[in-house]
CSV table of C-alpha atoms and ligand atoms in Angstrom, one decimal:
chain,number,residue,atom,x,y,z
A,176,MET,CA,43.3,48.8,5.9
A,177,THR,CA,39.3,48.2,5.7
A,178,ALA,CA,38.4,44.9,6.8
A,179,VAL,CA,36.5,42.9,4.6
A,180,ALA,CA,33.0,41.4,5.5
A,181,GLU,CA,33.1,38.0,4.7
A,182,THR,CA,29.9,36.8,3.5
A,183,PRO,CA,29.1,33.2,4.2
A,184,ILE,CA,29.0,30.7,1.1
A,185,ALA,CA,25.7,28.5,1.4
A,186,ALA,CA,26.5,25.6,0.5
A,187,PRO,CA,25.0,24.2,-2.3
A,188,ALA,CA,21.7,22.1,-1.5
A,189,PRO,CA,22.1,18.3,-1.4
A,190,ALA,CA,20.7,17.8,-5.2
A,191,ALA,CA,17.4,15.4,-5.2
A,192,PRO,CA,18.3,11.7,-6.0
A,193,PRO,CA,17.3,11.2,-9.7
A,194,LEU,CA,13.2,9.5,-10.0
A,195,PRO,CA,13.0,5.9,-10.4
A,196,ALA,CA,13.8,5.0,-14.0
A,197,VAL,CA,11.4,2.4,-15.6
A,198,VAL,CA,12.7,-0.1,-18.2
A,199,GLY,CA,11.0,1.1,-21.9
A,200,ALA,CA,10.8,4.8,-21.2
A,201,GLY,CA,11.1,6.3,-24.4
A,202,LEU,CA,10.1,3.2,-26.3
A,203,ARG,CA,8.4,4.4,-29.8
A,204,VAL,CA,5.4,2.5,-31.0
A,205,PRO,CA,3.9,2.6,-34.8
A,206,LEU,CA,0.6,3.9,-35.1
A,207,VAL,CA,-2.1,2.7,-37.7
A,208,THR,CA,-2.2,5.9,-39.5
A,209,GLY,CA,1.8,5.7,-40.3
A,210,GLY,CA,5.0,6.5,-38.4
A,211,GLY,CA,4.7,6.0,-34.9
A,212,ALA,CA,4.7,7.9,-31.1
A,213,GLU,CA,6.4,7.6,-27.5
A,214,TYR,CA,4.8,4.9,-26.0
A,215,ALA,CA,2.3,6.7,-23.5
A,216,ASP,CA,1.8,3.8,-20.7
A,217,PHE,CA,-1.7,4.3,-19.0
A,218,ASP,CA,-2.2,0.4,-17.5
A,219,HIS,CA,0.3,0.7,-14.5
A,220,ALA,CA,-2.7,0.0,-12.2
A,221,ALA,CA,-2.6,-3.7,-14.3
A,222,SER,CA,1.0,-4.3,-14.3
A,223,ALA,CA,3.7,-1.6,-14.1
A,224,PRO,CA,7.0,-1.4,-16.2
A,225,CYS,CA,9.9,-3.0,-14.5
A,226,LEU,CA,12.4,-0.3,-12.6
A,227,ALA,CA,15.3,0.1,-13.7
A,228,ALA,CA,17.0,-0.9,-10.1
A,229,VAL,CA,15.0,-4.2,-10.2
A,230,ARG,CA,16.5,-5.1,-13.5
A,231,ASP,CA,20.3,-4.0,-12.4
A,232,THR,CA,19.6,-5.8,-8.8
A,233,LEU,CA,18.4,-9.0,-10.8
A,234,ASP,CA,21.7,-8.7,-13.1
A,235,ALA,CA,23.7,-8.7,-9.9
A,236,ALA,CA,22.0,-11.5,-8.4
A,237,LEU,CA,21.5,-13.9,-11.5
A,238,PRO,CA,25.6,-15.0,-11.1
A,239,TYR,CA,24.5,-16.1,-7.5
A,240,TYR,CA,21.2,-17.9,-8.5
A,241,ALA,CA,20.6,-21.1,-6.8
A,242,SER,CA,18.1,-22.7,-5.0
A,243,VAL,CA,17.5,-21.4,-1.4
A,244,HIS,CA,17.4,-23.0,2.1
A,245,ARG,CA,18.9,-26.5,1.5
A,246,GLY,CA,21.6,-26.2,-0.7
A,247,ALA,CA,25.6,-26.8,0.8
A,248,GLY,CA,27.5,-24.6,-2.1
A,249,PHE,CA,28.3,-21.3,-1.9
A,250,THR,CA,25.7,-19.7,-4.5
A,251,SER,CA,22.8,-21.4,-2.5
A,252,GLN,CA,24.3,-19.9,0.6
A,253,VAL,CA,24.4,-16.6,-1.4
A,254,SER,CA,20.8,-16.9,-2.4
A,255,THR,CA,19.5,-17.8,0.8
A,256,ALA,CA,21.0,-14.6,2.1
A,257,ALA,CA,19.3,-12.7,-0.4
A,258,TYR,CA,15.9,-14.4,-0.2
A,259,GLU,CA,15.9,-13.8,3.3
A,260,ARG,CA,17.2,-9.9,3.5
A,261,ALA,CA,14.1,-9.7,0.6
A,262,ARG,CA,11.7,-10.8,3.3
A,263,ARG,CA,13.3,-8.0,5.8
A,264,THR,CA,13.0,-5.5,3.3
A,265,VAL,CA,9.2,-6.5,2.7
A,266,ALA,CA,8.6,-6.5,6.3
A,267,ARG,CA,10.3,-2.8,6.4
A,268,PHE,CA,8.1,-1.8,3.4
A,269,VAL,CA,4.9,-2.6,5.0
A,270,GLY,CA,5.6,-1.3,8.6
A,271,ALA,CA,5.3,-5.0,9.8
A,272,ARG,CA,5.3,-5.5,13.5
A,273,ASP,CA,8.0,-7.4,15.0
A,274,ASN,CA,6.4,-10.6,15.4
A,275,ASP,CA,4.3,-10.5,12.1
A,276,ALA,CA,5.2,-13.0,9.2
A,277,VAL,CA,6.1,-12.4,5.7
A,278,VAL,CA,4.9,-15.4,3.6
A,279,PHE,CA,6.0,-14.8,-0.2
A,280,VAL,CA,3.0,-15.4,-2.7
A,281,ARG,CA,2.3,-15.2,-6.4
A,282,GLY,CA,0.8,-12.1,-5.8
A,283,THR,CA,-2.6,-10.2,-4.0
A,284,THR,CA,-4.8,-12.8,-5.1
A,285,ASP,CA,-2.7,-15.6,-3.9
A,286,ALA,CA,-2.2,-14.0,-0.9
A,287,PHE,CA,-6.0,-13.9,-0.2
A,288,ASN,CA,-6.7,-17.4,-1.3
A,289,LEU,CA,-3.7,-18.6,1.5
A,290,LEU,CA,-5.7,-16.5,3.8
A,291,ALA,CA,-9.2,-17.7,3.3
A,292,ARG,CA,-7.6,-21.2,3.6
A,293,SER,CA,-5.9,-19.9,7.1
A,294,VAL,CA,-9.0,-18.1,8.8
A,295,PRO,CA,-10.1,-20.2,11.6
A,296,ASP,CA,-13.2,-22.5,10.8
A,297,GLY,CA,-16.2,-20.6,10.5
A,298,CYS,CA,-14.9,-17.4,10.3
A,299,THR,CA,-17.5,-14.4,9.4
A,300,VAL,CA,-15.6,-12.5,6.5
A,301,VAL,CA,-17.0,-9.1,5.6
A,302,VAL,CA,-16.5,-7.3,2.5
A,303,PHE,CA,-17.3,-4.3,0.5
A,304,ALA,CA,-18.9,-4.4,-3.4
A,305,ALA,CA,-16.1,-2.5,-3.9
A,306,GLU,CA,-13.7,-4.6,-4.1
A,307,HIS,CA,-11.6,-6.5,-6.8
A,308,HIS,CA,-12.2,-10.0,-7.2
A,309,ALA,CA,-9.3,-11.0,-5.6
A,310,ALA,CA,-10.3,-10.0,-2.3
A,311,LEU,CA,-14.0,-10.3,-3.1
A,312,LEU,CA,-14.3,-14.3,-3.9
A,313,PRO,CA,-11.7,-16.3,-2.1
A,314,TRP,CA,-14.0,-16.4,1.0
A,315,GLN,CA,-16.2,-18.0,-0.9
A,316,HIS,CA,-14.2,-20.3,-3.2
A,317,ARG,CA,-13.0,-24.3,-2.6
A,318,GLY,CA,-10.7,-24.7,0.4
A,319,SER,CA,-11.7,-21.7,1.9
A,320,ARG,CA,-12.8,-22.1,5.8
A,321,ALA,CA,-14.8,-19.2,6.0
A,322,GLY,CA,-18.4,-19.9,7.2
A,323,ARG,CA,-20.2,-16.9,6.1
A,324,VAL,CA,-19.3,-14.0,4.0
A,325,VAL,CA,-21.1,-10.6,4.1
A,326,ARG,CA,-21.1,-8.4,1.0
A,327,LEU,CA,-21.7,-4.8,2.1
A,328,PRO,CA,-23.1,-2.5,-0.2
A,329,LEU,CA,-21.5,0.7,-1.2
A,330,PRO,CA,-20.9,3.1,1.2
A,331,ASP,CA,-22.0,7.0,0.4
A,332,SER,CA,-19.1,8.4,2.3
A,333,PRO,CA,-15.6,7.1,4.3
A,334,ALA,CA,-17.6,7.7,7.6
A,335,ASP,CA,-20.3,5.2,6.5
A,336,ALA,CA,-18.1,2.7,5.2
A,337,VAL,CA,-16.3,2.5,8.6
A,338,ALA,CA,-20.0,2.6,10.6
A,339,ALA,CA,-21.3,0.1,8.2
A,340,ALA,CA,-18.3,-2.3,8.6
A,341,ARG,CA,-18.5,-1.6,12.5
A,342,ALA,CA,-22.2,-2.7,12.7
A,343,ALA,CA,-21.7,-5.6,10.4
A,344,LEU,CA,-19.0,-7.3,12.1
A,345,ARG,CA,-20.7,-6.4,15.5
A,346,ALA,CA,-23.8,-8.2,14.1
A,347,ALA,CA,-22.0,-11.6,13.0
A,348,PRO,CA,-22.3,-14.8,15.0
A,349,GLU,CA,-19.9,-15.3,17.8
A,350,GLY,CA,-16.8,-16.4,16.9
A,351,PRO,CA,-13.9,-15.2,14.6
A,352,ARG,CA,-14.6,-12.3,12.4
A,353,LEU,CA,-12.2,-10.7,9.2
A,354,LEU,CA,-13.1,-7.7,7.5
A,355,CYS,CA,-11.2,-7.7,4.0
A,356,VAL,CA,-10.8,-4.2,2.2
A,357,THR,CA,-8.8,-2.4,-0.3
A,358,ALA,CA,-6.5,0.7,0.6
A,359,ALA,CA,-7.0,2.3,-2.9
A,360,SER,CA,-9.4,0.9,-5.5
A,361,ASN,CA,-8.2,-0.3,-8.7
A,362,VAL,CA,-11.3,1.2,-10.1
A,363,THR,CA,-11.6,5.3,-9.1
A,364,GLY,CA,-8.1,5.2,-7.3
A,365,GLU,CA,-10.1,6.3,-3.8
A,366,VAL,CA,-7.9,5.8,-0.9
A,367,TRP,CA,-10.4,4.0,1.8
A,368,PRO,CA,-10.0,5.2,5.4
A,369,VAL,CA,-7.8,1.9,6.6
A,370,ALA,CA,-6.6,3.1,10.0
A,371,GLU,CA,-10.3,3.6,10.8
A,372,LEU,CA,-11.5,0.3,9.3
A,373,ALA,CA,-9.2,-1.3,11.6
A,374,ALA,CA,-10.2,0.6,14.5
A,375,ALA,CA,-13.8,-0.4,13.9
A,376,ALA,CA,-13.1,-4.0,13.3
A,377,HIS,CA,-10.9,-4.4,16.5
A,378,ASP,CA,-13.9,-2.7,18.6
A,379,ALA,CA,-15.7,-5.3,17.2
A,380,GLY,CA,-13.7,-8.1,17.8
A,381,ALA,CA,-12.7,-8.5,14.5
A,382,ARG,CA,-9.6,-8.5,12.5
A,383,ILE,CA,-8.8,-6.7,8.9
A,384,ALA,CA,-6.7,-7.7,5.8
A,385,VAL,CA,-6.0,-5.1,3.7
A,386,ASP,CA,-5.7,-5.1,0.0
A,387,ALA,CA,-2.9,-2.6,-0.7
A,388,ALA,CA,-2.2,-3.6,-4.4
A,389,GLN,CA,-3.0,-0.3,-5.8
A,390,LEU,CA,-2.0,1.6,-2.6
A,391,VAL,CA,1.7,0.8,-2.3
A,392,PRO,CA,2.8,1.6,-5.8
A,393,HIS,CA,1.9,5.4,-4.7
A,394,ARG,CA,2.0,5.6,-1.1
A,395,ALA,CA,3.5,4.4,1.8
A,396,PHE,CA,1.6,1.9,4.3
A,397,SER,CA,2.4,0.4,7.3
A,398,LEU,CA,0.7,-2.3,9.4
A,399,ALA,CA,2.1,-0.7,12.9
A,400,ALA,CA,1.0,2.5,12.2
A,401,THR,CA,-2.9,1.6,10.8
A,402,GLY,CA,-3.4,-1.4,13.2
A,403,ALA,CA,-4.0,-3.5,10.3
A,404,ASP,CA,-3.9,-7.4,10.7
A,405,TYR,CA,-3.0,-8.7,7.3
A,406,VAL,CA,-1.5,-7.2,4.2
A,407,ALA,CA,-1.4,-8.0,0.3
A,408,PHE,CA,0.3,-6.6,-2.3
A,409,SER,CA,1.7,-7.7,-5.7
A,410,GLY,CA,5.6,-7.3,-6.9
A,411,HIS,CA,4.1,-6.7,-10.9
A,412,LYS,CA,2.2,-3.8,-9.8
A,413,VAL,CA,5.4,-1.9,-7.9
A,414,TYR,CA,7.7,-2.2,-10.9
A,415,ALA,CA,9.0,-5.7,-9.9
A,416,PRO,CA,7.3,-8.0,-12.7
A,417,PHE,CA,8.8,-11.5,-12.0
A,418,GLY,CA,5.7,-13.5,-10.4
A,419,SER,CA,6.3,-12.5,-6.4
A,420,GLY,CA,3.9,-10.9,-3.9
A,421,ALA,CA,3.6,-10.8,-0.4
A,422,LEU,CA,1.0,-11.4,2.3
A,423,ALA,CA,2.3,-10.1,5.8
A,424,GLY,CA,0.7,-9.8,9.4
A,425,ARG,CA,-0.5,-11.9,12.3
A,426,THR,CA,0.9,-15.1,12.5
A,427,ASP,CA,-1.9,-17.2,15.0
A,428,TRP,CA,-4.2,-18.0,11.6
A,429,LEU,CA,-1.3,-18.8,9.2
A,430,ARG,CA,0.4,-20.7,12.0
A,431,ALA,CA,-2.2,-23.1,12.9
A,432,ALA,CA,-3.7,-23.7,9.1
A,433,ALA,CA,-2.8,-25.9,6.8
A,434,PRO,CA,0.0,-25.8,4.3
A,435,TYR,CA,-1.1,-24.1,1.5
A,436,LEU,CA,0.6,-26.5,-0.9
A,437,ALA,CA,1.9,-29.8,0.4
A,438,GLY,CA,5.5,-30.4,-0.6
A,439,GLY,CA,8.8,-29.9,-0.2
A,440,GLY,CA,9.8,-26.7,1.6
A,441,ALA,CA,7.1,-26.4,3.9
A,442,THR,CA,7.9,-30.0,5.7
A,443,GLY,CA,10.5,-30.6,8.8
A,444,ASN,CA,10.3,-34.2,8.6
A,445,VAL,CA,8.6,-37.1,6.2
A,446,THR,CA,8.1,-40.9,7.0
A,447,ASP,CA,6.6,-43.5,5.4
A,448,ASP,CA,3.1,-42.5,7.3
A,449,ASP,CA,3.7,-39.2,8.9
A,450,VAL,CA,4.6,-35.7,7.9
A,451,ARG,CA,5.8,-33.2,10.4
A,452,TRP,CA,5.3,-29.5,8.8
A,453,ASN,CA,7.3,-26.7,9.2
A,454,ASP,CA,6.9,-23.4,11.1
A,455,LEU,CA,6.0,-19.8,9.4
A,456,PRO,CA,7.1,-18.8,6.6
A,457,ALA,CA,8.3,-22.2,4.9
A,458,ARG,CA,5.0,-23.7,5.7
A,459,HIS,CA,3.1,-22.0,3.4
A,460,GLU,CA,6.1,-21.7,0.9
A,461,ALA,CA,6.0,-25.3,-0.3
A,462,GLY,CA,8.4,-25.8,-3.6
A,463,SER,CA,10.9,-24.0,-4.7
A,464,PRO,CA,10.5,-20.6,-3.9
A,465,ASN,CA,10.6,-18.0,-6.3
A,466,VAL,CA,14.0,-16.2,-5.5
A,467,LEU,CA,14.6,-14.0,-8.1
A,468,GLY,CA,11.1,-12.5,-7.7
A,469,ALA,CA,11.4,-11.9,-3.9
A,470,VAL,CA,14.8,-10.0,-4.6
A,471,ALA,CA,13.1,-8.1,-7.2
A,472,LEU,CA,10.1,-7.6,-5.0
A,473,ALA,CA,12.3,-6.1,-2.4
A,474,ALA,CA,14.8,-4.1,-5.0
A,475,ALA,CA,11.5,-2.0,-5.9
A,476,CYS,CA,10.2,-1.2,-2.5
A,477,ALA,CA,13.8,-0.7,-1.5
A,478,GLU,CA,13.8,1.8,-4.5
A,479,LEU,CA,10.5,3.4,-3.9
A,480,THR,CA,11.2,4.1,-0.5
A,481,ARG,CA,14.6,5.5,-1.5
A,482,ALA,CA,13.2,7.8,-3.8
A,483,GLY,CA,10.5,9.2,-1.2
A,484,TRP,CA,7.4,9.1,-1.1
A,485,ASP,CA,6.6,12.9,-0.5
A,486,ARG,CA,8.2,13.2,-3.9
A,487,LEU,CA,6.8,10.5,-5.9
A,488,HIS,CA,3.4,11.8,-4.1
A,489,THR,CA,3.5,15.7,-5.2
A,490,ARG,CA,4.6,14.5,-8.8
A,491,GLU,CA,1.9,12.2,-9.5
A,492,GLN,CA,-0.6,14.0,-7.9
A,493,ALA,CA,0.3,16.8,-9.9
A,494,LEU,CA,-0.2,14.7,-13.2
A,495,LEU,CA,-3.1,13.2,-11.9
A,496,ASP,CA,-4.8,16.6,-11.3
A,497,ARG,CA,-3.8,17.8,-14.6
A,498,LEU,CA,-5.4,14.6,-16.0
A,499,ARG,CA,-8.7,14.5,-14.5
A,500,ALA,CA,-9.0,18.8,-14.9
A,501,GLY,CA,-7.9,18.3,-19.1
A,502,LEU,CA,-10.8,15.4,-19.0
A,503,ALA,CA,-13.5,17.0,-16.9
A,504,ALA,CA,-13.2,19.8,-19.5
A,505,VAL,CA,-14.2,17.3,-22.6
A,506,PRO,CA,-17.8,17.4,-23.5
A,507,GLY,CA,-19.3,13.8,-22.8
A,508,VAL,CA,-16.7,12.2,-20.5
A,509,HIS,CA,-18.0,11.2,-17.3
A,510,GLU,CA,-15.3,10.0,-14.3
A,511,LEU,CA,-16.3,7.1,-12.2
A,512,ARG,CA,-16.3,7.9,-8.2
A,513,LEU,CA,-17.8,6.7,-5.5
A,514,TRP,CA,-17.3,9.5,-3.2
A,515,ASP,CA,-16.8,13.3,-3.4
A,516,ALA,CA,-14.3,14.2,-6.4
A,517,ARG,CA,-11.9,15.9,-3.8
A,518,HIS,CA,-11.5,12.6,-1.9
A,519,PRO,CA,-7.9,11.4,-1.9
A,520,ARG,CA,-6.9,9.3,-4.5
A,521,VAL,CA,-3.9,7.2,-6.3
A,522,GLY,CA,-3.2,7.7,-9.8
A,523,ILE,CA,-6.0,6.0,-11.6
A,524,VAL,CA,-9.1,7.5,-13.4
A,525,SER,CA,-11.8,5.5,-14.9
A,526,PHE,CA,-14.3,7.0,-17.3
A,527,VAL,CA,-16.7,7.0,-20.0
A,528,VAL,CA,-17.2,9.3,-23.1
A,529,ASP,CA,-20.9,9.4,-24.2
A,530,GLY,CA,-21.1,7.9,-27.7
A,531,VAL,CA,-18.0,6.1,-27.6
A,532,PRO,CA,-17.7,2.9,-26.5
A,533,ALA,CA,-15.0,1.9,-24.0
A,534,GLY,CA,-13.6,-1.0,-26.6
A,535,LEU,CA,-13.3,1.4,-29.3
A,536,LEU,CA,-11.9,4.1,-27.4
A,537,ALA,CA,-9.2,1.9,-26.1
A,538,ALA,CA,-8.5,0.5,-29.2
A,539,ALA,CA,-8.2,3.9,-30.9
A,540,LEU,CA,-6.1,5.3,-28.2
A,541,SER,CA,-3.7,2.7,-29.0
A,542,ALA,CA,-3.7,2.4,-32.7
A,543,GLU,CA,-4.3,6.1,-33.8
A,544,TYR,CA,-1.9,7.6,-30.6
A,545,GLY,CA,0.1,5.1,-28.9
A,546,ILE,CA,-1.4,5.3,-25.8
A,547,GLY,CA,-2.2,2.3,-23.7
A,548,VAL,CA,-5.2,2.4,-21.4
A,549,ARG,CA,-7.3,-0.6,-20.1
A,550,ASP,CA,-11.3,-0.9,-21.0
A,551,GLY,CA,-13.8,-3.3,-19.6
A,552,LEU,CA,-14.7,-4.0,-16.0
A,553,PHE,CA,-11.2,-4.0,-14.3
A,554,CYS,CA,-11.8,-7.1,-12.3
A,555,ALA,CA,-14.3,-5.4,-10.2
A,556,HIS,CA,-17.2,-6.2,-12.0
A,557,PRO,CA,-20.1,-5.5,-9.4
A,558,PHE,CA,-18.9,-2.3,-8.5
A,559,THR,CA,-17.3,-0.8,-11.7
A,560,ARG,CA,-21.4,-1.8,-13.1
A,561,ARG,CA,-22.6,0.0,-10.1
A,562,LEU,CA,-20.5,3.4,-11.0
A,563,LEU,CA,-21.1,3.5,-14.7
A,564,PRO,CA,-23.9,5.9,-15.9
A,565,ALA,CA,-26.7,4.8,-17.7
A,566,GLY,CA,-26.0,3.7,-21.6
A,567,HIS,CA,-22.4,2.9,-20.6
A,568,ASP,CA,-21.6,-1.1,-19.8
A,569,GLN,CA,-17.9,-0.8,-19.9
A,570,ALA,CA,-15.1,2.0,-18.7
A,571,VAL,CA,-11.6,3.0,-19.8
A,572,ARG,CA,-9.2,3.3,-17.3
A,573,ALA,CA,-6.2,5.7,-17.4
A,574,SER,CA,-3.4,4.6,-14.4
A,575,LEU,CA,-0.7,6.7,-13.8
A,576,GLY,CA,2.9,5.9,-12.4
A,577,LEU,CA,6.7,6.4,-12.5
A,578,GLY,CA,6.5,5.7,-16.4
A,579,THR,CA,3.8,8.6,-17.1
A,580,THR,CA,5.0,12.1,-18.4
A,581,THR,CA,2.8,15.7,-19.0
A,582,GLU,CA,3.1,15.2,-22.4
A,583,HIS,CA,1.7,11.7,-21.8
A,584,VAL,CA,-1.4,13.3,-20.0
A,585,ASP,CA,-1.6,16.1,-22.6
A,586,ARG,CA,-1.9,13.4,-25.3
A,587,LEU,CA,-4.1,11.4,-23.5
A,588,VAL,CA,-6.5,14.1,-22.5
A,589,GLY,CA,-6.4,16.0,-26.3
A,590,ALA,CA,-6.8,11.9,-28.1
A,591,VAL,CA,-9.7,11.8,-26.0
A,592,ALA,CA,-11.2,15.1,-26.7
A,593,GLU,CA,-10.5,14.6,-30.7
A,594,LEU,CA,-12.3,11.1,-30.2
A,595,ALA,CA,-15.2,12.5,-28.3
A,596,ALA,CA,-15.7,15.1,-30.8
A,597,ARG,CA,-15.3,13.2,-34.3
A,598,GLY,CA,-14.7,9.5,-33.6
A,599,PRO,CA,-12.0,7.1,-34.8
A,600,GLN,CA,-10.2,7.8,-38.0
A,601,TRP,CA,-9.4,4.1,-38.8
A,602,ARG,CA,-11.7,1.3,-38.9
A,603,TYR,CA,-12.2,-1.2,-36.3
A,604,ALA,CA,-14.2,-4.3,-36.0
A,605,GLU,CA,-14.7,-7.0,-33.2
A,606,ASP,CA,-12.6,-10.0,-33.0
A,607,ASP,CA,-13.3,-12.4,-30.3
A,608,GLY,CA,-14.4,-9.9,-28.3
A,609,ARG,CA,-12.2,-7.4,-28.5
A,610,THR,CA,-12.2,-4.4,-30.7
A,611,VAL,CA,-9.6,-4.3,-33.3
A,612,PRO,CA,-8.1,-1.7,-36.2
A,613,VAL,CA,-9.0,-3.4,-39.3
A,614,PRO,CA,-6.6,-3.7,-41.1
A,615,ASP,CA,-4.0,-3.3,-38.8
A,616,PRO,CA,-0.5,-2.8,-40.7
A,617,ARG,CA,1.6,-1.9,-37.7
A,618,ALA,CA,4.6,-4.3,-37.2
A,619,PHE,CA,4.4,-6.2,-33.8
A,620,PRO,CA,8.2,-7.2,-32.7
A,621,VAL,CA,8.7,-10.5,-32.2
A,622,VAL,CA,9.5,-10.8,-28.4
A,623,GLY,CA,10.4,-14.1,-26.5
A,624,ALA,CA,11.6,-17.9,-27.9
A,625,GLU,CA,9.3,-20.1,-30.1
B,783,PLP,C1,-6.9,-3.8,-5.8
B,783,PLP,C2,-6.7,-4.9,-6.3
B,783,PLP,N1,-6.4,-6.2,-5.8
B,783,PLP,C3,-6.0,-7.1,-6.2
B,783,PLP,C4,-5.4,-7.6,-7.5
B,783,PLP,C5,-4.8,-8.6,-8.1
B,783,PLP,O1,-3.7,-8.8,-8.1
B,783,PLP,P1,-2.8,-9.7,-8.8
B,783,PLP,O2,-3.1,-10.1,-10.1
B,783,PLP,O3,-1.5,-9.6,-8.8
B,783,PLP,O4,-3.1,-11.2,-7.9
B,783,PLP,C6,-5.7,-6.6,-8.3
B,783,PLP,C7,-4.9,-6.6,-9.6
B,783,PLP,O5,-5.3,-5.8,-10.5
B,783,PLP,C8,-5.7,-5.1,-7.8
B,783,PLP,O6,-5.8,-4.0,-8.6
């Protein structure tokens, strides 16, 4: 009998887990020209849609929702555990060191206002002119303990950014110093050299706070790996739009600072003439915490991590390359960027179109093509103004995310090409500073209670 050679049967490759789904995918929206289109959401950088996994987590948490920390009831204990589990999940998400604190806040703006009130008195704060207002303004606002704010001009390259930060921090008067810098620009999507900036800050005896609002929806971030001292981000930009965000980092300044808000939760004991404030993180979380916001935020962090950053990154970069190449081929389109066109960036493209004001372009994309973009100066007025080509006073921003498809990208490029070549097909007028279609026959669904 002839021996039959046995062919090993290859085990099927494990299927990649499905990409995180977003609530509202495939939504149809009406067009002024009649009919409708699948909504193409290119405004992820402003607020990303909710992840289905976040909604499902909230559904499961809601029956147990109760006040945290002080309740003796069963649901209070479940909610307290969920809130503190969310803190640990967020800590892992930002690569926090064992002794870092995670304070739940409302978002990145709130986080930097808290940090501005927590820096030691007289601290010199160094920022670049490229910052979002949330990272630019709190240091010079009411309540900030910063003594001096140094605003650095736009650096010509990432290496110049590092050199300029190091020089400015070294030149600062004796005393505490803090560099606050974006990890990824909300205008250009360009990724800043955070680890190098952290090293430069530490060389100069300073600390660094990182605005990761636009980075963490797209890429992993780690306090431990970058050496950064603080990081802030917002839930609604990481697909968890329930009013929560986080500030994570070193405890000493936060611990020594007066509580961000005075009230219950932040207090250990109150007598007629004395208050004993709690330690971190409760110290800065006065009032009933946003438990479900924190749970939602953690669910989004877990879901993005589960999906795998490499896979998310590869997918997004393919869409981004397609969008940038498509826009670059349209006559009259100029992309806004600070650095070389090949510099790494997240899925954000801001651009202008010669002959079509940004407000009109955005209104026509929505009304005639079912495409949602953002127009204006993107809460980074000094930066965006510096990047605008002559003859333009505002730009349009298209930002990608998990809701974006190839068809959306192709539709956006095609629509921009048509609008650049022949202008809108509908009439538009100014209304309260916005460009709107006139008339606007679209039926807007009524959402929410009166
Ligand atoms: C880079 C950057 N930082 C901070 C913020 C402020 O975030 P929030 O509005 O959630 O406080 C934003 C929001 O657009 C942003 O893009």
